[in-house]
Amino acid sequence: SQQGEEDPQALSIQEGENATMNCSYKTSINNLQWYRQNSGRGLVHLILIRSNEREKHSGRLRVTLDTSKKSSSLLITASRAADTASYFCATGSEYGNKLVFGAGTILRVKS
Amino acid sequence: GAVVSQHPSRVICKSGTSVKIECRSLDFQATTMFWYRQFPKQSLMLMATSNEGSKATYEQGVEKDKFLINHASLTLSTLTVTSAHPEDSSFYICSARPWRNINEQFFGPGTRLTVL
């Protein structure tokens, strides 16, 4: 079952602007991961943040995790047209390694 | 490293036929592989978890007799859609988890199944 909800569902920005996507979940987690999917393709892993971490950076990506609010955000700075894709959060549980995916955010970066 | 392949990438078949999709981890051993289904503009839904040498664990609502999963080796899992119908048309994606790190999954490029 899907436990993650993401907002916005769709986001359209100009190249160079920052894009922020949010993800909420319902149960306790071991980690939360963000993935990118280009249209009709597989998923590319972006970043993993563990439940005991609050913030993580990777290049132009910044992820935050607030376990008290059961939410995470993905910030893409200085966006590029190539960042146009769907972005999904996925949670990994304490007791297993299934990933439960959020609904996703469709990001469009206009050049 | 950590490449997962799927074959075929695209398949069109007639209603009633069976289709087999292969998922291979090319440069690592995967004790566990996962099969997901994704409908257009929707998220990934986990169908089943496949462990090497044992029966797959299916998610609620997924018919195990319709979606046969075999994980015969540490680098290969197959999903067979039996007696496919148009409603089975979807994008099927597998992922593989290396035995060293249960938090990592590497995804295949997906298989687009169209049932006429």
XYZ file of N, CA and C in Angstrom:
681
model
N 0.854 -1.192 0.000
C 0.000 0.000 0.000
C 0.884 1.234 0.000
N 0.390 2.292 -0.536
C 1.131 3.536 -0.601
C 0.971 4.240 0.722
N 2.049 4.574 1.373
C 1.887 5.330 2.595
C 2.372 6.748 2.436
N 3.165 7.007 1.409
C 3.701 8.347 1.265
C 2.802 9.219 0.424
N 2.713 10.435 0.842
C 2.012 11.407 0.018
C 2.981 12.517 -0.293
N 2.940 12.958 -1.517
C 3.859 14.013 -1.892
C 3.104 15.222 -2.376
N 3.688 16.358 -2.115
C 3.123 17.564 -2.686
C 4.254 18.483 -3.085
N 4.109 19.269 -4.115
C 2.904 19.254 -4.927
C 2.862 18.042 -5.844
N 1.746 17.790 -6.463
C 1.663 16.703 -7.434
C 2.421 17.068 -8.691
N 2.388 18.358 -9.017
C 3.110 18.826 -10.196
C 3.682 20.201 -9.897
N 4.854 20.456 -10.441
C 5.553 21.706 -10.188
C 6.225 22.153 -11.475
N 5.984 23.396 -11.847
C 6.581 23.934 -13.060
C 7.360 25.192 -12.697
N 8.643 25.207 -13.006
C 9.486 26.347 -12.636
C 10.388 26.722 -13.794
N 11.017 27.869 -13.677
C 11.971 28.312 -14.677
C 13.369 27.789 -14.327
N 14.134 27.569 -15.345
C 15.522 27.155 -15.144
C 16.227 28.164 -14.242
N 17.009 27.630 -13.306
C 17.723 28.496 -12.372
C 17.009 28.655 -11.040
N 15.723 28.428 -11.019
C 14.974 28.518 -9.765
C 15.188 27.248 -8.945
N 14.816 27.349 -7.679
C 14.879 26.178 -6.802
C 13.542 25.443 -6.826
N 13.603 24.142 -6.663
C 12.389 23.322 -6.617
C 12.347 22.592 -5.285
N 11.221 22.689 -4.618
C 11.048 21.992 -3.342
C 9.868 21.039 -3.437
N 10.133 19.806 -3.043
C 9.082 18.790 -3.031
C 8.998 18.213 -1.631
N 7.787 17.915 -1.208
C 7.581 17.415 0.139
C 6.977 16.026 0.120
N 7.262 15.297 1.171
C 6.784 13.910 1.280
C 6.361 13.674 2.711
N 5.198 13.084 2.895
C 4.777 12.707 4.245
C 4.518 11.218 4.275
N 4.688 10.629 5.441
C 4.487 9.191 5.579
C 3.769 8.916 6.894
N 3.363 7.677 7.089
C 2.471 7.402 8.221
C 3.070 6.529 9.311
N 3.990 5.640 8.965
C 4.493 4.711 9.981
C 5.952 5.022 10.305
N 6.485 4.324 11.275
C 7.893 4.544 11.633
C 8.783 3.987 10.526
N 9.924 4.615 10.356
C 10.810 4.242 9.255
C 12.239 4.059 9.732
N 12.991 3.327 8.935
C 14.421 3.182 9.155
C 15.173 4.209 8.305
N 14.632 4.467 7.116
C 15.273 5.430 6.233
C 14.242 5.942 5.232
N 14.590 7.016 4.571
C 13.742 7.566 3.524
C 14.640 7.867 2.338
N 14.169 7.514 1.171
C 14.990 7.672 -0.025
C 14.221 8.483 -1.063
N 14.964 9.177 -1.872
C 14.382 9.922 -2.986
C 14.918 9.348 -4.292
N 13.999 9.232 -5.258
C 14.337 8.701 -6.563
C 13.830 9.649 -7.636
N 14.482 9.590 -8.786
C 14.042 10.330 -9.960
C 13.685 9.323 -11.049
N 12.649 9.652 -11.801
C 12.255 8.797 -12.923
C 11.969 9.677 -14.125
N 12.744 9.482 -15.167
C 12.433 10.145 -16.425
C 11.316 9.348 -17.101
N 10.578 10.023 -17.936
C 9.375 9.440 -18.523
C 9.651 8.092 -19.173
N 8.926 7.061 -18.742
C 9.047 5.739 -19.343
C 10.336 5.009 -19.035
N 11.042 5.477 -18.021
C 12.324 4.846 -17.694
C 12.299 4.297 -16.271
N 13.406 3.662 -15.893
C 13.528 3.158 -14.537
C 13.851 4.262 -13.549
N 14.050 3.863 -12.317
C 14.306 4.833 -11.255
C 15.796 5.015 -11.017
N 16.147 6.236 -10.738
C 17.519 6.558 -10.379
C 17.540 6.995 -8.928
N 18.375 6.348 -8.136
C 18.479 6.682 -6.717
C 19.196 8.022 -6.568
N 18.616 8.906 -5.785
C 19.214 10.227 -5.572
C 19.924 10.313 -4.238
N 19.211 9.963 -3.193
C 19.778 10.181 -1.868
C 19.006 9.364 -0.842
N 19.694 8.918 0.184
C 19.081 8.191 1.292
C 19.377 8.947 2.569
N 18.374 9.120 3.386
C 18.568 9.754 4.692
C 18.036 8.800 5.748
N 18.833 8.585 6.767
C 18.443 7.644 7.808
C 17.564 8.346 8.834
N 16.850 7.555 9.611
C 15.886 8.125 10.548
C 16.548 8.957 11.637
N 17.831 8.730 11.882
C 18.521 9.523 12.908
C 19.250 10.733 12.323
N 19.036 10.979 11.031
C 19.633 12.144 10.386
C 18.558 13.195 10.144
N 18.945 14.436 10.104
C 17.982 15.529 9.905
C 18.152 16.190 8.540
N 19.369 16.153 8.028
C 19.616 16.838 6.764
C 20.759 16.140 6.052
N 20.654 16.142 4.718
C 21.714 15.541 3.934
C 21.831 16.283 2.611
N 23.078 16.401 2.135
C 23.319 17.121 0.891
C 24.013 16.190 -0.096
N 23.702 16.429 -1.365
C 24.428 15.741 -2.427
C 24.383 16.630 -3.659
N 25.476 17.298 -3.920
C 25.509 18.219 -5.063
C 24.462 19.314 -4.912
N 23.557 19.424 -5.879
C 22.500 20.440 -5.823
C 21.270 19.978 -5.045
N 21.356 18.808 -4.455
C 20.224 18.265 -3.711
C 20.403 18.457 -2.215
N 19.298 18.804 -1.582
C 19.299 18.891 -0.120
C 18.026 18.211 0.369
N 18.202 17.268 1.253
C 17.066 16.542 1.805
C 16.992 16.780 3.295
N 15.799 17.017 3.777
C 15.589 17.134 5.209
C 14.605 16.062 5.652
N 14.703 15.683 6.889
C 13.805 14.680 7.460
C 13.372 15.139 8.840
N 12.084 15.158 9.066
C 11.526 15.497 10.377
C 10.679 14.313 10.819
N 11.259 13.465 11.656
C 10.539 12.247 12.045
C 9.376 12.565 12.991
N 9.440 13.699 13.680
C 8.329 14.053 14.568
C 7.084 14.412 13.754
N 7.315 14.976 12.581
C 6.190 15.327 11.699
C 5.986 14.282 10.611
N 6.847 13.277 10.597
C 6.780 12.241 9.567
C 6.763 12.885 8.175
N 7.760 13.701 7.938
C 7.817 14.373 6.644
C 9.260 14.582 6.215
N 9.420 14.737 4.922
C 10.731 14.975 4.334
C 10.556 15.960 3.194
N 11.628 16.670 2.890
C 11.587 17.550 1.725
C 12.841 17.348 0.899
N 12.669 17.530 -0.390
C 13.779 17.479 -1.343
C 13.865 18.844 -1.998
N 15.014 19.460 -1.886
C 15.263 20.752 -2.528
C 16.286 20.553 -3.627
N 15.943 20.992 -4.816
C 16.892 21.013 -5.934
C 17.215 22.473 -6.195
N 18.457 22.832 -6.028
C 18.837 24.231 -6.239
C 19.288 24.446 -7.679
N 19.136 25.681 -8.125
C 19.593 26.080 -9.463
C 19.173 25.059 -10.514
N 17.875 24.869 -10.623
C 17.360 23.789 -11.467
C 17.758 23.961 -12.928
N 17.806 22.821 -13.617
C 18.147 22.782 -15.038
C 17.033 22.070 -15.790
N 16.961 22.291 -17.064
C 15.942 21.627 -17.876
C 16.055 20.105 -17.737
N 17.290 19.616 -17.565
C 17.509 18.175 -17.439
C 16.959 17.602 -16.141
N 16.592 18.473 -15.213
C 15.985 17.995 -13.961
C 14.520 17.628 -14.150
N 13.961 17.954 -15.301
C 12.575 17.606 -15.590
C 12.386 16.102 -15.487
N 11.501 15.672 -14.578
C 11.309 14.250 -14.303
C 10.238 14.127 -13.224
N 9.908 12.897 -12.879
C 9.071 12.629 -11.706
C 9.985 12.268 -10.550
N 9.630 12.750 -9.383
C 10.435 12.501 -8.188
C 9.575 11.779 -7.159
N 10.124 10.702 -6.628
C 9.398 9.895 -5.662
C 10.190 9.782 -4.367
N 9.470 9.848 -3.259
C 10.087 9.458 -2.008
C 9.685 8.009 -1.735
N 10.507 7.313 -0.985
C 10.215 5.935 -0.628
C 10.747 5.680 0.766
N 9.952 5.027 1.576
C 10.366 4.764 2.947
C 10.736 3.296 3.124
N 11.803 3.089 3.898
C 12.235 1.746 4.264
C 11.906 1.531 5.734
N 11.351 0.385 6.042
C 10.863 0.160 7.403
C 11.938 -0.410 8.307
N 11.602 -0.425 9.589
C 12.511 -0.999 10.583
C 12.718 -2.481 10.358
N 11.655 -3.159 10.013
C 11.659 -4.600 10.091
C 11.904 -5.309 8.778
N 12.045 -4.623 7.779
C 12.265 -5.262 6.489
C 12.863 -4.283 5.536
N 12.936 -4.681 4.332
C 13.572 -3.809 3.367
C 12.659 -3.453 2.224
N 11.359 -3.611 2.404
C 10.436 -3.156 1.375
C 10.476 -1.642 1.330
N 10.376 -1.111 0.157
C 10.234 0.321 -0.012
C 8.780 0.622 -0.329
N 8.248 1.616 0.331
C 6.890 2.064 0.051
C 6.994 3.441 -0.583
N 6.485 3.553 -1.768
C 6.662 4.770 -2.552
C 5.526 5.752 -2.353
N 5.900 7.019 -2.383
C 4.908 8.070 -2.402
C 4.332 8.241 -3.790
N 3.369 9.136 -3.883
C 2.648 9.329 -5.138
C 3.492 10.033 -6.196
N 4.494 10.759 -5.759
C 5.392 11.399 -6.715
C 5.029 12.833 -7.041
N 6.038 13.572 -7.434
C 5.874 14.948 -7.907
C 6.444 15.029 -9.308
N 5.652 15.561 -10.224
C 6.131 15.754 -11.593
C 6.725 17.156 -11.669
N 8.020 17.204 -11.926
C 8.720 18.489 -12.013
C 9.006 18.811 -13.467
N 8.648 20.034 -13.846
C 8.981 20.500 -15.184
C 9.799 21.780 -15.033
N 10.979 21.757 -15.608
C 11.855 22.918 -15.572
C 11.914 23.503 -16.969
N 11.443 24.731 -17.080
C 11.368 25.366 -18.401
C 12.629 26.174 -18.661
N 13.144 26.031 -19.865
C 14.369 26.765 -20.215
C 14.032 28.065 -20.949
N 29.187 0.356 -11.197
C 28.670 -0.877 -10.628
C 27.185 -0.784 -10.336
N 26.613 -1.876 -9.799
C 25.217 -1.932 -9.385
C 24.264 -1.681 -10.540
N 24.413 -2.472 -11.579
C 23.546 -2.340 -12.747
C 22.544 -3.482 -12.749
N 21.297 -3.114 -13.009
C 20.227 -4.099 -13.120
C 19.620 -3.982 -14.509
N 19.485 -5.095 -15.168
C 18.899 -5.078 -16.510
C 17.553 -5.798 -16.494
N 16.726 -5.436 -17.437
C 15.453 -6.106 -17.632
C 15.304 -6.445 -19.101
N 14.689 -7.587 -19.329
C 14.467 -8.002 -20.709
C 13.132 -8.723 -20.811
N 12.287 -8.403 -21.787
C 12.508 -7.364 -22.783
C 12.187 -5.971 -22.232
N 12.527 -4.960 -22.981
C 12.193 -3.600 -22.549
C 10.756 -3.261 -22.919
N 10.284 -3.941 -23.959
C 8.926 -3.659 -24.420
C 8.363 -4.942 -25.018
N 7.117 -5.256 -24.714
C 6.493 -6.440 -25.290
C 5.020 -6.162 -25.540
N 4.585 -6.614 -26.700
C 3.174 -6.533 -27.075
C 2.700 -7.954 -27.311
N 1.613 -8.319 -26.680
C 1.146 -9.691 -26.850
C -0.373 -9.713 -26.965
N -0.875 -10.852 -27.393
C -2.319 -11.022 -27.510
C -2.899 -11.483 -26.181
N -4.128 -11.145 -25.967
C -4.819 -11.553 -24.755
C -4.812 -13.073 -24.639
N -4.517 -13.559 -23.439
C -4.507 -15.004 -23.219
C -3.134 -15.638 -23.255
N -2.159 -14.920 -23.772
C -0.804 -15.466 -23.812
C -0.067 -15.154 -22.514
N 1.045 -15.843 -22.322
C 1.879 -15.607 -21.144
C 3.149 -14.888 -21.550
N 3.600 -14.033 -20.690
C 4.784 -13.221 -20.978
C 5.765 -13.351 -19.828
N 7.024 -13.593 -20.162
C 8.055 -13.699 -19.133
C 8.976 -12.486 -19.203
N 9.228 -11.900 -18.052
C 10.135 -10.748 -17.950
C 11.311 -11.152 -17.057
N 12.509 -10.870 -17.538
C 13.705 -11.214 -16.766
C 14.304 -9.987 -16.105
N 14.805 -10.191 -14.919
C 15.509 -9.140 -14.185
C 16.850 -9.699 -13.748
N 17.918 -9.024 -14.155
C 19.253 -9.520 -13.830
C 20.083 -8.445 -13.140
N 20.776 -8.844 -12.089
C 21.790 -7.968 -11.501
C 23.100 -8.336 -12.178
N 23.705 -7.348 -12.822
C 24.823 -7.651 -13.709
C 26.169 -7.724 -13.000
N 26.334 -6.976 -11.937
C 27.662 -6.924 -11.325
C 27.612 -7.076 -9.815
N 26.527 -7.631 -9.306
C 26.467 -7.925 -7.889
C 25.464 -9.054 -7.665
N 25.566 -9.664 -6.505
C 24.640 -10.732 -6.168
C 23.491 -10.164 -5.348
N 22.307 -10.584 -5.705
C 21.111 -10.048 -5.075
C 20.326 -11.178 -4.426
N 20.333 -11.194 -3.103
C 19.548 -12.223 -2.421
C 18.059 -11.930 -2.527
N 17.748 -10.669 -2.706
C 16.345 -10.264 -2.787
C 16.124 -9.380 -3.997
N 15.053 -9.672 -4.709
C 14.627 -8.800 -5.805
C 13.163 -8.459 -5.602
N 12.789 -7.323 -6.100
C 11.424 -6.837 -5.931
C 10.807 -6.574 -7.305
N 9.517 -6.818 -7.386
C 8.787 -6.524 -8.623
C 7.711 -5.494 -8.329
N 7.701 -4.455 -9.173
C 6.749 -3.365 -9.030
C 5.949 -3.225 -10.321
N 4.780 -2.654 -10.176
C 3.965 -2.313 -11.343
C 3.656 -0.821 -11.256
N 3.675 -0.188 -12.386
C 3.405 1.251 -12.420
C 2.450 1.554 -13.564
N 1.295 2.109 -13.223
C 0.355 2.551 -14.243
C 0.684 3.989 -14.616
N 0.232 4.414 -15.806
C 0.592 5.748 -16.295
C 0.297 6.847 -15.276
N 1.258 7.701 -15.089
C 1.164 8.856 -14.205
C 0.891 8.469 -12.752
N 1.238 7.261 -12.393
C 1.055 6.832 -11.007
C 2.392 6.378 -10.419
N 2.357 6.072 -9.156
C 3.575 5.666 -8.471
C 3.808 4.162 -8.645
N 4.881 3.683 -8.069
C 5.192 2.261 -8.129
C 4.438 1.530 -7.027
N 3.854 0.408 -7.409
C 3.176 -0.435 -6.446
C 3.947 -1.749 -6.341
N 4.376 -2.089 -5.147
C 5.095 -3.335 -4.960
C 4.152 -4.508 -5.177
N 4.588 -5.425 -6.027
C 3.781 -6.616 -6.281
C 4.249 -7.779 -5.403
N 5.552 -7.979 -5.363
C 6.070 -9.149 -4.657
C 7.546 -8.983 -4.353
N 7.962 -9.703 -3.331
C 9.369 -9.764 -2.938
C 9.865 -11.158 -3.240
N 10.972 -11.219 -3.945
C 11.495 -12.492 -4.409
C 12.835 -12.773 -3.733
N 12.906 -13.872 -3.009
C 14.145 -14.262 -2.346
C 14.733 -15.478 -3.046
N 16.011 -15.443 -3.270
C 16.694 -16.519 -3.971
C 16.479 -17.851 -3.262
N 15.999 -18.819 -4.009
C 15.846 -20.165 -3.476
C 14.588 -20.405 -2.670
N 13.725 -19.414 -2.554
C 12.482 -19.629 -1.806
C 11.314 -18.994 -2.542
N 10.131 -19.259 -2.028
C 8.934 -18.729 -2.687
C 8.841 -17.222 -2.496
N 8.257 -16.597 -3.477
C 8.077 -15.146 -3.399
C 6.975 -14.793 -2.409
N 7.092 -13.620 -1.856
C 6.059 -13.088 -0.960
C 5.271 -12.041 -1.721
N 3.974 -12.263 -1.855
C 3.148 -11.375 -2.648
C 2.436 -10.357 -1.755
N 2.261 -9.171 -2.301
C 1.508 -8.147 -1.596
C 0.025 -8.457 -1.696
N -0.698 -7.896 -0.755
C -2.142 -8.117 -0.724
C -2.774 -7.667 -2.030
N -3.629 -8.507 -2.569
C -4.338 -8.153 -3.795
C -3.636 -8.598 -5.057
N -2.427 -9.104 -4.951
C -1.698 -9.573 -6.128
C -1.864 -11.081 -6.235
N -2.371 -11.532 -7.381
C -2.635 -12.961 -7.559
C -1.353 -13.721 -7.872
N -0.978 -14.595 -6.994
C 0.285 -15.309 -7.208
C 0.217 -16.309 -8.345
N -0.993 -16.794 -8.647
C -1.104 -17.727 -9.766
C -1.067 -17.010 -11.106
N -1.304 -15.715 -11.077
C -1.279 -14.942 -12.311
C 0.115 -14.365 -12.561
N 0.758 -13.963 -11.497
C 2.093 -13.372 -11.615
C 3.087 -14.330 -10.948
N 3.652 -15.197 -11.777
C 4.566 -16.214 -11.263
C 5.979 -15.649 -11.180
N 6.574 -15.799 -10.023
C 7.919 -15.274 -9.820
C 8.859 -16.406 -9.475
N 10.012 -16.407 -10.148
C 11.039 -17.392 -9.895
C 12.370 -16.682 -9.700
N 13.037 -16.986 -8.608
C 14.337 -16.360 -8.307
C 15.343 -17.494 -8.177
N 15.751 -17.993 -9.326
C 16.523 -19.226 -9.364
C 17.990 -19.052 -9.004
N 18.488 -17.841 -9.148
C 19.898 -17.636 -8.838
C 20.071 -16.268 -8.192
N 21.275 -15.987 -7.742
C 21.537 -14.720 -7.061
C 21.597 -13.538 -8.022
N 21.459 -13.806 -9.310
C 21.517 -12.705 -10.264
C 20.312 -12.660 -11.196
N 19.350 -13.540 -11.016
C 18.239 -13.593 -11.961
C 16.917 -13.870 -11.257
N 15.942 -13.033 -11.551
C 14.560 -13.281 -11.145
C 13.681 -13.096 -12.370
N 12.648 -13.915 -12.478
C 11.734 -13.771 -13.609
C 10.311 -13.594 -13.104
N 9.580 -12.772 -13.844
C 8.152 -12.560 -13.594
C 7.415 -13.033 -14.828
N 6.509 -13.976 -14.646
C 5.686 -14.441 -15.764
C 4.253 -14.014 -15.534
N 3.756 -13.238 -16.470
C 2.346 -12.831 -16.436
C 1.589 -13.889 -17.217
N 0.804 -14.688 -16.539
C 0.111 -15.790 -17.200
C -1.258 -15.336 -17.697
N -1.644 -15.874 -18.844
C -2.940 -15.552 -19.442
C -3.214 -14.044 -19.338
N -2.341 -13.297 -19.964
C -2.412 -11.841 -19.843
C -3.692 -11.284 -20.464
N -4.212 -10.245 -19.850
C -5.378 -9.537 -20.350
C -5.047 -8.059 -20.469
N -5.856 -7.315 -21.206
C -5.551 -5.889 -21.399
C -5.338 -5.121 -20.096
N -6.033 -5.509 -19.041
C -5.874 -4.782 -17.771
C -4.509 -5.032 -17.122
N -3.769 -6.019 -17.647
C -2.415 -6.272 -17.140
C -1.394 -5.367 -17.825
N -1.836 -4.639 -18.829
C -0.921 -3.709 -19.502
C -0.417 -2.691 -18.491
N 0.888 -2.577 -18.420
C 1.477 -1.707 -17.411
C 2.984 -1.649 -17.640
N 3.632 -0.885 -16.791
C 5.088 -0.791 -16.782
C 5.559 -1.603 -15.576
N 6.339 -2.641 -15.831
C 6.807 -3.513 -14.761
C 8.283 -3.211 -14.498
N 8.594 -2.936 -13.248
C 9.965 -2.577 -12.879
C 10.457 -3.522 -11.787
N 11.677 -3.993 -11.939
C 12.262 -4.813 -10.889
C 13.362 -4.030 -10.194
N 13.674 -4.447 -9.001
C 14.836 -3.898 -8.315
C 15.561 -5.047 -7.616
N 16.827 -4.842 -7.361
C 17.641 -5.870 -6.731
C 18.363 -5.289 -5.527
N 18.376 -6.066 -4.468
C 19.015 -5.599 -3.233
C 20.298 -6.404 -3.014
N 21.424 -5.710 -2.910
C 22.676 -6.442 -2.674
C 22.656 -7.068 -1.283
N 23.298 -8.202 -1.129
C 23.251 -8.873 0.167
C 23.964 -8.071 1.243
N 24.870 -7.165 0.805
C 25.676 -6.414 1.784
C 24.883 -5.295 2.467
N 23.871 -4.766 1.799
C 23.209 -3.568 2.341
C 21.711 -3.648 2.101
N 20.976 -3.896 3.170
C 19.531 -4.077 2.976
C 18.820 -2.783 2.656
N 19.483 -1.659 2.815
C 18.813 -0.389 2.548
C 18.921 0.052 1.096
N 19.724 -0.636 0.325
C 19.907 -0.225 -1.068
C 19.080 -1.094 -2.003
N 18.477 -0.475 -2.970
C 17.848 -1.199 -4.061
C 18.269 -0.534 -5.357
N 18.602 -1.345 -6.325
C 18.973 -0.829 -7.637
C 17.906 -1.276 -8.631
N 17.420 -0.298 -9.381
C 16.262 -0.548 -10.222
C 16.644 -0.847 -11.660
N 15.874 -1.736 -12.263
C 16.011 -1.985 -13.682
C 15.324 -0.896 -14.475
N 15.512 -0.888 -15.790
C 14.942 0.160 -16.640
C 13.461 -0.018 -16.929
N 12.887 -1.148 -16.518
C 11.464 -1.351 -16.716
C 11.118 -2.088 -18.001
N 9.951 -2.710 -17.991
C 9.406 -3.408 -19.165
C 7.991 -2.911 -19.408
N 7.764 -2.414 -20.599
C 6.431 -1.935 -20.961
C 5.661 -3.094 -21.577
N 4.609 -3.544 -20.902
C 3.778 -4.637 -21.404
C 2.464 -4.075 -21.935
N 2.165 -4.413 -23.173
C 0.891 -4.033 -23.774
C 0.180 -5.307 -24.208
N -0.998 -5.519 -23.670
C -1.782 -6.697 -24.012
C -2.963 -6.264 -24.884
N -3.018 -6.823 -26.073
C -4.059 -6.402 -27.025
C -5.344 -7.205 -26.848
